[in-house]
Amino acid sequence: MATMRVVQVSRPKGPFEIVERPIPEPGAGTVRIKVLACGICHSDSVTKEGLFPGIQYPRVPGHEVAGVIDAVGPGVPGWEPGQRVGVGWNGGYCGYCDHCRRGDFFRSQVALQITGISFDGGYADYMVAPAIALASVPEDLSAVEAAPLMCAGITTYNALRNSGARPGDVVAVLGLGGLGHLGVQFAAKMGFKTVGIARGKDKEPLARQLGASIYIDSQAQDPAAELLKLGGAKVILATATSGEAMSAVQGGLAVNGTLLVVGAAASMQVSPLLLLTGCRSIKGWYSGTSIDSEDTLAFSARTGVRSMNELFPLERASEAYERMMSGKARFRVVLTMGR
Ligand SMILES: [Zn+2]
Ligand SMILES: [Zn+2]
C-alpha cells in the first residue's frame, strides 16, 4: 500500500510526530490533494495545544495549503485531477443553519468544518479536502507563493475590501509582521493612501518597499496625532497582537472611521467618548470562505502582492513551527513537501 508522510499531533500539547500513513481515498464530496506547500499560522496552535473543543486526535494541522488535485471523490462537479488548488481555514459549512441561510457561511453553526482542526490539514504529502473548501490557484502563483495567502492573505485582503474604505482614503496598517506586511501591500494596490505604523525607524524602508506612502514610527511619534495630521484614517487595520498599540492609534481615526481588528490581542482600552463624538467604530474581521481565498489569489497574482517567506522542508515542521511562534520569522513560515 502506498504511504505518505504526515506531521501529526496525537494529544493536546503533545509534540509533532512524523509518521507514515496510507494515502487516503477521497470520499463523496471531497478531493485528494498532493500538497506542495503549507504555511504555518499562529492558529495552528489551536490544534497543537488543544484550544478548540472536540478536536479528535491524532490530528494533522495546517490551513494554508497549496497543491494539486490528485484524485476526485464521487459527487464533485467542477474539479478535476491536475487542477492547482488551495485550502484555507474554512473547510465547509452546513448550508441550512440561520447564518448560512443569510449567506454568512463563515459563521455556520452546524457542522462547521475547519481545516486542520475538524479534519486533517496540510502538514502532509497528501490531504483530503471537501470540494466546497477549494480555491483555484492562478498559473502565475507558485505553491509557496499561494500557501500563505490562504490565511494571512485572505484575512487582510478580505478585511480591507469589506472595510468601507474607498480608493484615495487614508488607510493605516498597524504592525508590519506576517499579516501587516501583506496588509500594506493590499492597501496600496487597492488604491488607498497607505500608512504603515510600526515600532522603530528601521522598519521604514520595508514599509515603503511594500507600498506605504507614509510611515509612522510609533516609538518616536504619536501615531494618533500623525494620522490626524493626514485628516484621520478611514480605516486602521490592526494586525499587531498588542492591545496597547491598538489603544494608542484609535485617536487617529477620522469621523466615521473604523479600527478593524485582525490581530488577536487579549484586550485593549477603548475611549467611548472618542467613538460617540465621531461615529467611530471598532470591529473585528475573520478570514473568509473559499471564494474569498480565490479572489485573494487572483488579486495577488494580478497586482504582484507576495508574502515574504522562510521555507522549511516538511520533516523540519517542529522547528518551523517554533520559528513561527517565536515572532522572529520574516514574515511567514512555509513547509515544502518535495517528494
Ligand atoms: Zn491561519
Ligand atoms: Zn450553517
mmCIF file of C-alpha atoms and ligand atoms in Angstrom:
data_model
loop_
_atom_site.group_PDB
_atom_site.id
_atom_site.type_symbol
_atom_site.label_atom_id
_atom_site.label_comp_id
_atom_site.label_asym_id
_atom_site.label_seq_id
_atom_site.Cartn_x
_atom_site.Cartn_y
_atom_site.Cartn_z
ATOM 1 C CA MET A 1 0.000 0.000 0.000
ATOM 2 C CA ALA A 2 1.328 3.436 -0.936
ATOM 3 C CA THR A 3 2.100 5.590 2.076
ATOM 4 C CA MET A 4 2.693 9.254 2.769
ATOM 5 C CA ARG A 5 4.299 11.333 5.478
ATOM 6 C CA VAL A 6 2.121 13.373 7.815
ATOM 7 C CA VAL A 7 3.107 15.563 10.730
ATOM 8 C CA GLN A 8 0.557 14.869 13.445
ATOM 9 C CA VAL A 9 -0.191 15.877 17.000
ATOM 10 C CA SER A 10 -1.517 12.897 18.957
ATOM 11 C CA ARG A 11 -2.717 14.706 22.095
ATOM 12 C CA PRO A 12 -3.256 18.296 23.274
ATOM 13 C CA LYS A 13 0.143 19.914 23.976
ATOM 14 C CA GLY A 14 1.851 16.846 22.525
ATOM 15 C CA PRO A 15 4.876 17.073 20.193
ATOM 16 C CA PHE A 16 4.751 16.984 16.401
ATOM 17 C CA GLU A 17 5.316 13.438 15.163
ATOM 18 C CA ILE A 18 6.287 12.490 11.617
ATOM 19 C CA VAL A 19 4.525 9.247 10.752
ATOM 20 C CA GLU A 20 3.796 7.206 7.645
ATOM 21 C CA ARG A 21 0.144 6.616 6.849
ATOM 22 C CA PRO A 22 -1.634 5.011 3.908
ATOM 23 C CA ILE A 23 -2.513 7.590 1.240
ATOM 24 C CA PRO A 24 -6.266 8.169 1.838
ATOM 25 C CA GLU A 25 -9.016 7.748 -0.736
ATOM 26 C CA PRO A 26 -11.309 10.746 -1.252
ATOM 27 C CA GLY A 27 -14.919 10.114 -0.149
ATOM 28 C CA ALA A 28 -18.083 11.678 -1.552
ATOM 29 C CA GLY A 29 -17.841 15.436 -1.994
ATOM 30 C CA THR A 30 -14.082 15.528 -1.401
ATOM 31 C CA VAL A 31 -10.854 15.558 -3.381
ATOM 32 C CA ARG A 32 -7.372 14.286 -2.609
ATOM 33 C CA ILE A 33 -4.675 16.926 -2.913
ATOM 34 C CA LYS A 34 -0.982 16.337 -3.432
ATOM 35 C CA VAL A 35 0.278 19.042 -1.088
ATOM 36 C CA LEU A 36 3.176 21.123 -2.439
ATOM 37 C CA ALA A 37 3.379 23.781 0.277
ATOM 38 C CA CYS A 38 1.652 24.577 3.562
ATOM 39 C CA GLY A 39 2.045 27.768 5.530
ATOM 40 C CA ILE A 40 2.347 27.699 9.289
ATOM 41 C CA CYS A 41 -0.088 30.011 11.036
ATOM 42 C CA HIS A 42 -0.257 31.108 14.679
ATOM 43 C CA SER A 43 -3.704 29.493 14.731
ATOM 44 C CA ASP A 44 -2.094 26.086 14.241
ATOM 45 C CA SER A 45 -1.500 26.372 17.988
ATOM 46 C CA VAL A 46 -5.236 25.681 18.346
ATOM 47 C CA THR A 47 -4.558 22.121 17.183
ATOM 48 C CA LYS A 48 -1.163 21.801 18.850
ATOM 49 C CA GLU A 49 -2.366 22.987 22.252
ATOM 50 C CA GLY A 50 -5.909 21.594 22.112
ATOM 51 C CA LEU A 51 -7.570 25.017 22.337
ATOM 52 C CA PHE A 52 -10.708 24.095 20.398
ATOM 53 C CA PRO A 53 -13.395 21.930 21.975
ATOM 54 C CA GLY A 54 -13.880 18.499 20.475
ATOM 55 C CA ILE A 55 -10.679 18.084 18.439
ATOM 56 C CA GLN A 56 -10.135 14.410 17.735
ATOM 57 C CA TYR A 57 -6.515 13.275 17.924
ATOM 58 C CA PRO A 58 -4.247 12.401 16.249
ATOM 59 C CA ARG A 59 -4.743 15.465 14.088
ATOM 60 C CA VAL A 60 -2.629 16.945 11.268
ATOM 61 C CA PRO A 61 -2.595 20.769 11.421
ATOM 62 C CA GLY A 62 -2.268 23.180 8.505
ATOM 63 C CA HIS A 63 -4.793 25.526 6.898
ATOM 64 C CA GLU A 64 -2.565 27.380 4.422
ATOM 65 C CA VAL A 65 -2.458 24.605 1.865
ATOM 66 C CA ALA A 66 -1.423 24.774 -1.792
ATOM 67 C CA GLY A 67 -1.204 21.761 -4.075
ATOM 68 C CA VAL A 68 -2.627 19.837 -6.983
ATOM 69 C CA ILE A 69 -5.796 17.742 -7.110
ATOM 70 C CA ASP A 70 -4.672 14.168 -7.389
ATOM 71 C CA ALA A 71 -7.985 12.237 -7.181
ATOM 72 C CA VAL A 72 -11.651 13.260 -7.090
ATOM 73 C CA GLY A 73 -14.336 11.537 -4.995
ATOM 74 C CA PRO A 74 -17.931 10.903 -6.112
ATOM 75 C CA GLY A 75 -20.269 13.882 -6.466
ATOM 76 C CA VAL A 76 -17.685 16.615 -7.053
ATOM 77 C CA PRO A 77 -18.699 18.724 -10.028
ATOM 78 C CA GLY A 78 -16.245 21.252 -11.457
ATOM 79 C CA TRP A 79 -12.927 19.918 -10.134
ATOM 80 C CA GLU A 80 -10.540 17.544 -11.884
ATOM 81 C CA PRO A 81 -7.184 15.896 -11.234
ATOM 82 C CA GLY A 82 -4.315 18.184 -12.199
ATOM 83 C CA GLN A 83 -6.018 21.418 -11.105
ATOM 84 C CA ARG A 84 -3.954 23.619 -8.792
ATOM 85 C CA VAL A 85 -5.861 24.444 -5.611
ATOM 86 C CA GLY A 86 -5.563 25.994 -2.179
ATOM 87 C CA VAL A 87 -7.369 25.186 1.080
ATOM 88 C CA GLY A 88 -7.769 27.669 3.928
ATOM 89 C CA TRP A 89 -9.286 27.842 7.413
ATOM 90 C CA ASN A 90 -12.900 27.459 6.297
ATOM 91 C CA GLY A 91 -13.278 23.841 5.283
ATOM 92 C CA GLY A 92 -17.022 23.855 4.716
ATOM 93 C CA TYR A 93 -20.385 24.773 6.206
ATOM 94 C CA CYS A 94 -23.800 23.237 6.623
ATOM 95 C CA GLY A 95 -25.841 25.364 4.235
ATOM 96 C CA TYR A 96 -29.042 25.173 6.295
ATOM 97 C CA CYS A 97 -28.485 26.949 9.636
ATOM 98 C CA ASP A 98 -29.760 30.526 10.061
ATOM 99 C CA HIS A 99 -26.329 32.072 9.345
ATOM 100 C CA CYS A 100 -25.862 30.015 6.188
ATOM 101 C CA ARG A 101 -29.399 30.833 5.046
ATOM 102 C CA ARG A 102 -28.425 34.511 5.316
ATOM 103 C CA GLY A 103 -25.299 33.869 3.246
ATOM 104 C CA ASP A 104 -22.967 34.208 6.227
ATOM 105 C CA PHE A 105 -21.270 30.869 5.663
ATOM 106 C CA PHE A 106 -18.207 31.569 7.750
ATOM 107 C CA ARG A 107 -20.334 31.597 10.894
ATOM 108 C CA SER A 108 -22.161 28.356 10.167
ATOM 109 C CA GLN A 109 -23.358 26.922 13.468
ATOM 110 C CA VAL A 110 -23.934 23.357 12.379
ATOM 111 C CA ALA A 111 -21.204 21.092 11.068
ATOM 112 C CA LEU A 112 -18.735 23.927 10.583
ATOM 113 C CA GLN A 113 -15.577 22.394 9.173
ATOM 114 C CA ILE A 114 -12.159 23.870 9.958
ATOM 115 C CA THR A 115 -9.127 22.621 8.075
ATOM 116 C CA GLY A 116 -6.509 21.076 10.353
ATOM 117 C CA ILE A 117 -8.967 21.056 13.279
ATOM 118 C CA SER A 118 -12.121 19.219 12.144
ATOM 119 C CA PHE A 119 -10.188 17.164 9.584
ATOM 120 C CA ASP A 120 -6.522 16.636 8.766
ATOM 121 C CA GLY A 121 -4.753 19.610 7.198
ATOM 122 C CA GLY A 122 -1.712 20.299 5.087
ATOM 123 C CA TYR A 123 1.321 19.272 7.150
ATOM 124 C CA ALA A 124 1.420 16.188 4.925
ATOM 125 C CA ASP A 125 2.295 14.843 1.483
ATOM 126 C CA TYR A 126 -1.419 14.375 0.735
ATOM 127 C CA MET A 127 -4.669 15.530 2.280
ATOM 128 C CA VAL A 128 -8.366 15.019 1.596
ATOM 129 C CA ALA A 129 -10.400 18.226 1.441
ATOM 130 C CA PRO A 130 -14.110 18.959 0.988
ATOM 131 C CA ALA A 131 -14.660 20.293 -2.534
ATOM 132 C CA ILE A 132 -16.506 23.263 -1.020
ATOM 133 C CA ALA A 133 -13.214 24.370 0.581
ATOM 134 C CA LEU A 134 -11.223 24.579 -2.663
ATOM 135 C CA ALA A 135 -9.864 27.770 -4.210
ATOM 136 C CA SER A 136 -8.382 27.770 -7.679
ATOM 137 C CA VAL A 137 -4.721 28.885 -7.781
ATOM 138 C CA PRO A 138 -3.745 31.063 -10.768
ATOM 139 C CA GLU A 139 -0.984 29.743 -13.028
ATOM 140 C CA ASP A 140 1.445 32.532 -12.250
ATOM 141 C CA LEU A 141 1.454 31.931 -8.486
ATOM 142 C CA SER A 142 3.773 29.195 -7.243
ATOM 143 C CA ALA A 143 2.579 26.880 -4.462
ATOM 144 C CA VAL A 144 4.921 28.582 -1.993
ATOM 145 C CA GLU A 145 3.548 31.980 -3.003
ATOM 146 C CA ALA A 146 -0.066 30.802 -2.792
ATOM 147 C CA ALA A 147 0.091 28.994 0.578
ATOM 148 C CA PRO A 148 0.390 31.970 2.980
ATOM 149 C CA LEU A 149 -2.280 33.835 1.040
ATOM 150 C CA MET A 150 -4.771 31.138 2.147
ATOM 151 C CA CYS A 151 -4.899 32.579 5.683
ATOM 152 C CA ALA A 152 -2.683 35.627 6.227
ATOM 153 C CA GLY A 153 -3.512 36.875 2.741
ATOM 154 C CA ILE A 154 -7.260 36.354 2.729
ATOM 155 C CA THR A 155 -7.560 37.799 6.244
ATOM 156 C CA THR A 156 -6.017 41.138 5.321
ATOM 157 C CA TYR A 157 -7.361 41.317 1.749
ATOM 158 C CA ASN A 158 -10.919 40.429 2.716
ATOM 159 C CA ALA A 159 -10.887 42.771 5.719
ATOM 160 C CA LEU A 160 -9.702 45.693 3.604
ATOM 161 C CA ARG A 161 -12.063 45.123 0.705
ATOM 162 C CA ASN A 162 -15.019 44.946 3.106
ATOM 163 C CA SER A 163 -13.857 47.869 5.250
ATOM 164 C CA GLY A 164 -15.868 50.572 3.502
ATOM 165 C CA ALA A 165 -12.706 52.495 2.559
ATOM 166 C CA ARG A 166 -12.628 53.779 -0.995
ATOM 167 C CA PRO A 167 -9.651 54.435 -3.284
ATOM 168 C CA GLY A 168 -7.883 57.571 -2.123
ATOM 169 C CA ASP A 169 -8.948 57.213 1.521
ATOM 170 C CA VAL A 170 -6.310 57.168 4.234
ATOM 171 C CA VAL A 171 -5.869 53.568 5.378
ATOM 172 C CA ALA A 172 -3.319 52.738 8.044
ATOM 173 C CA VAL A 173 -1.888 49.314 8.769
ATOM 174 C CA LEU A 174 -0.730 48.827 12.349
ATOM 175 C CA GLY A 175 2.070 46.269 12.547
ATOM 176 C CA LEU A 176 4.423 45.013 9.852
ATOM 177 C CA GLY A 177 4.566 41.298 10.625
ATOM 178 C CA GLY A 178 3.022 38.265 8.954
ATOM 179 C CA LEU A 179 -0.360 39.927 8.464
ATOM 180 C CA GLY A 180 0.813 43.526 8.288
ATOM 181 C CA HIS A 181 3.376 43.115 5.512
ATOM 182 C CA LEU A 182 0.564 41.734 3.351
ATOM 183 C CA GLY A 183 -1.937 44.328 4.581
ATOM 184 C CA VAL A 184 0.286 47.208 3.458
ATOM 185 C CA GLN A 185 0.704 45.676 0.005
ATOM 186 C CA PHE A 186 -3.032 45.061 -0.421
ATOM 187 C CA ALA A 187 -3.940 48.550 0.815
ATOM 188 C CA ALA A 188 -1.511 50.162 -1.623
ATOM 189 C CA LYS A 189 -2.677 48.036 -4.558
ATOM 190 C CA MET A 190 -6.321 48.799 -3.724
ATOM 191 C CA GLY A 191 -5.551 52.478 -4.202
ATOM 192 C CA PHE A 192 -5.702 53.650 -0.602
ATOM 193 C CA LYS A 193 -3.396 56.337 0.733
ATOM 194 C CA THR A 194 -1.468 53.766 2.701
ATOM 195 C CA VAL A 195 0.166 54.444 6.044
ATOM 196 C CA GLY A 196 2.425 51.880 7.693
ATOM 197 C CA ILE A 197 2.725 52.052 11.501
ATOM 198 C CA ALA A 198 5.356 50.060 13.363
ATOM 199 C CA ARG A 199 7.923 50.382 16.125
ATOM 200 C CA GLY A 200 11.289 51.818 15.118
ATOM 201 C CA LYS A 201 12.814 53.847 12.334
ATOM 202 C CA ASP A 202 14.443 50.736 10.867
ATOM 203 C CA LYS A 203 11.075 49.442 9.563
ATOM 204 C CA GLU A 204 10.542 52.472 7.335
ATOM 205 C CA PRO A 205 12.377 51.171 4.221
ATOM 206 C CA LEU A 206 10.390 47.934 4.410
ATOM 207 C CA ALA A 207 7.084 49.798 4.779
ATOM 208 C CA ARG A 208 7.883 51.920 1.750
ATOM 209 C CA GLN A 209 9.074 48.939 -0.268
ATOM 210 C CA LEU A 210 5.726 47.265 0.456
ATOM 211 C CA GLY A 211 3.870 50.301 -0.883
ATOM 212 C CA ALA A 212 3.230 52.587 2.100
ATOM 213 C CA SER A 213 3.388 56.238 1.071
ATOM 214 C CA ILE A 214 3.684 57.343 4.705
ATOM 215 C CA TYR A 215 5.460 55.686 7.602
ATOM 216 C CA ILE A 216 4.835 56.374 11.292
ATOM 217 C CA ASP A 217 7.374 55.210 13.860
ATOM 218 C CA SER A 218 5.177 54.620 16.903
ATOM 219 C CA GLN A 219 8.185 54.745 19.237
ATOM 220 C CA ALA A 220 9.296 58.201 18.166
ATOM 221 C CA GLN A 221 5.938 59.685 17.171
ATOM 222 C CA ASP A 222 2.367 59.685 18.497
ATOM 223 C CA PRO A 223 0.630 57.600 15.805
ATOM 224 C CA ALA A 224 -2.822 59.076 16.550
ATOM 225 C CA ALA A 225 -1.574 62.657 16.214
ATOM 226 C CA GLU A 226 0.291 61.824 12.998
ATOM 227 C CA LEU A 227 -2.832 60.250 11.476
ATOM 228 C CA LEU A 228 -4.911 63.308 12.420
ATOM 229 C CA LYS A 229 -2.409 65.495 10.530
ATOM 230 C CA LEU A 230 -3.432 63.476 7.456
ATOM 231 C CA GLY A 231 -7.111 64.147 8.184
ATOM 232 C CA GLY A 232 -7.578 60.938 10.159
ATOM 233 C CA ALA A 233 -7.731 57.371 8.945
ATOM 234 C CA LYS A 234 -10.882 55.999 7.366
ATOM 235 C CA VAL A 235 -9.655 52.565 8.389
ATOM 236 C CA ILE A 236 -6.878 51.349 10.644
ATOM 237 C CA LEU A 237 -6.191 47.674 10.025
ATOM 238 C CA ALA A 238 -4.847 46.458 13.371
ATOM 239 C CA THR A 239 -2.627 43.459 12.673
ATOM 240 C CA ALA A 240 -0.409 43.777 15.744
ATOM 241 C CA THR A 241 -1.160 41.482 18.662
ATOM 242 C CA SER A 242 -0.642 44.269 21.193
ATOM 243 C CA GLY A 243 -3.783 45.755 22.712
ATOM 244 C CA GLU A 244 -1.701 48.699 23.901
ATOM 245 C CA ALA A 245 -0.635 49.507 20.350
ATOM 246 C CA MET A 246 -4.280 49.318 19.229
ATOM 247 C CA SER A 247 -5.380 51.636 22.017
ATOM 248 C CA ALA A 248 -2.685 54.117 21.042
ATOM 249 C CA VAL A 249 -3.872 54.504 17.438
ATOM 250 C CA GLN A 250 -7.636 54.781 17.966
ATOM 251 C CA GLY A 251 -7.392 58.559 18.356
ATOM 252 C CA GLY A 252 -6.178 58.727 14.759
ATOM 253 C CA LEU A 253 -9.498 57.614 13.290
ATOM 254 C CA ALA A 254 -11.358 60.067 11.067
ATOM 255 C CA VAL A 255 -15.038 60.770 11.676
ATOM 256 C CA ASN A 256 -16.887 57.568 10.712
ATOM 257 C CA GLY A 257 -13.550 55.772 10.785
ATOM 258 C CA THR A 258 -13.145 52.133 11.739
ATOM 259 C CA LEU A 259 -10.481 50.340 13.706
ATOM 260 C CA LEU A 260 -10.554 46.958 12.002
ATOM 261 C CA VAL A 261 -9.062 44.308 14.257
ATOM 262 C CA VAL A 262 -7.457 41.184 12.793
ATOM 263 C CA GLY A 263 -4.652 40.744 15.342
ATOM 264 C CA ALA A 264 -5.545 38.502 18.282
ATOM 265 C CA ALA A 265 -4.670 40.743 21.229
ATOM 266 C CA ALA A 266 -6.005 39.695 24.625
ATOM 267 C CA SER A 267 -7.558 43.065 25.467
ATOM 268 C CA MET A 268 -7.475 46.746 24.599
ATOM 269 C CA GLN A 269 -8.653 50.021 26.086
ATOM 270 C CA VAL A 270 -11.303 51.943 24.217
ATOM 271 C CA SER A 271 -12.411 55.533 24.617
ATOM 272 C CA PRO A 272 -16.231 55.613 24.464
ATOM 273 C CA LEU A 273 -16.080 59.398 24.100
ATOM 274 C CA LEU A 274 -13.906 59.086 21.027
ATOM 275 C CA LEU A 275 -16.346 56.612 19.474
ATOM 276 C CA LEU A 276 -19.527 58.551 20.146
ATOM 277 C CA THR A 277 -18.250 62.002 19.209
ATOM 278 C CA GLY A 278 -17.288 60.884 15.710
ATOM 279 C CA CYS A 279 -19.441 57.830 14.989
ATOM 280 C CA ARG A 280 -16.210 55.856 15.043
ATOM 281 C CA SER A 281 -16.255 52.110 15.407
ATOM 282 C CA ILE A 282 -14.121 49.166 16.375
ATOM 283 C CA LYS A 283 -14.815 45.999 14.523
ATOM 284 C CA GLY A 284 -13.273 42.577 14.120
ATOM 285 C CA TRP A 285 -12.769 40.593 10.959
ATOM 286 C CA TYR A 286 -12.241 36.902 10.226
ATOM 287 C CA SER A 287 -10.714 35.401 7.102
ATOM 288 C CA GLY A 288 -13.437 34.255 4.684
ATOM 289 C CA THR A 289 -14.634 31.310 2.638
ATOM 290 C CA SER A 290 -13.088 29.531 -0.337
ATOM 291 C CA ILE A 291 -14.303 32.042 -2.918
ATOM 292 C CA ASP A 292 -12.763 34.862 -0.861
ATOM 293 C CA SER A 293 -9.495 32.906 -0.961
ATOM 294 C CA GLU A 294 -9.801 32.524 -4.699
ATOM 295 C CA ASP A 295 -10.330 36.281 -5.046
ATOM 296 C CA THR A 296 -7.276 36.898 -2.832
ATOM 297 C CA LEU A 297 -5.109 34.652 -5.001
ATOM 298 C CA ALA A 298 -6.331 36.202 -8.243
ATOM 299 C CA PHE A 299 -5.812 39.756 -6.955
ATOM 300 C CA SER A 300 -2.323 38.897 -5.702
ATOM 301 C CA ALA A 301 -1.331 37.260 -8.977
ATOM 302 C CA ARG A 302 -2.577 40.287 -10.925
ATOM 303 C CA THR A 303 -1.079 43.025 -8.753
ATOM 304 C CA GLY A 304 2.151 41.408 -7.565
ATOM 305 C CA VAL A 305 1.257 41.126 -3.868
ATOM 306 C CA ARG A 306 3.502 38.427 -2.414
ATOM 307 C CA SER A 307 4.176 37.082 1.044
ATOM 308 C CA MET A 308 7.806 37.078 2.203
ATOM 309 C CA ASN A 309 8.503 33.546 3.375
ATOM 310 C CA GLU A 310 11.009 31.402 5.177
ATOM 311 C CA LEU A 311 10.946 27.857 3.797
ATOM 312 C CA PHE A 312 11.379 24.619 5.725
ATOM 313 C CA PRO A 313 11.056 21.014 4.482
ATOM 314 C CA LEU A 314 8.133 19.042 5.964
ATOM 315 C CA GLU A 315 10.386 16.915 8.160
ATOM 316 C CA ARG A 316 11.511 20.078 9.987
ATOM 317 C CA ALA A 317 7.911 21.063 10.839
ATOM 318 C CA SER A 318 8.589 21.237 14.556
ATOM 319 C CA GLU A 319 11.462 23.681 14.117
ATOM 320 C CA ALA A 320 9.457 25.652 11.562
ATOM 321 C CA TYR A 321 6.526 25.926 13.983
ATOM 322 C CA GLU A 322 8.800 27.188 16.766
ATOM 323 C CA ARG A 323 10.241 29.739 14.368
ATOM 324 C CA MET A 324 6.743 30.998 13.515
ATOM 325 C CA MET A 325 5.637 31.138 17.137
ATOM 326 C CA SER A 326 8.815 32.999 18.155
ATOM 327 C CA GLY A 327 7.599 36.011 16.211
ATOM 328 C CA LYS A 328 11.032 36.334 14.589
ATOM 329 C CA ALA A 329 10.145 34.927 11.168
ATOM 330 C CA ARG A 330 10.255 37.348 8.247
ATOM 331 C CA PHE A 331 7.398 37.059 7.712
ATOM 332 C CA ARG A 332 5.599 33.773 7.141
ATOM 333 C CA VAL A 333 6.944 30.255 7.501
ATOM 334 C CA VAL A 334 6.072 27.757 4.775
ATOM 335 C CA LEU A 335 6.586 23.987 4.709
ATOM 336 C CA THR A 336 7.552 22.399 1.384
ATOM 337 C CA MET A 337 6.941 18.737 0.687
ATOM 338 C CA GLY A 338 9.422 17.964 -2.090
ATOM 339 C CA ARG A 339 8.694 14.324 -2.545
HETATM 340 ZN ZN ZN B 1 -4.415 30.969 9.966
HETATM 341 ZN ZN ZN B 2 -24.628 26.666 8.521
#
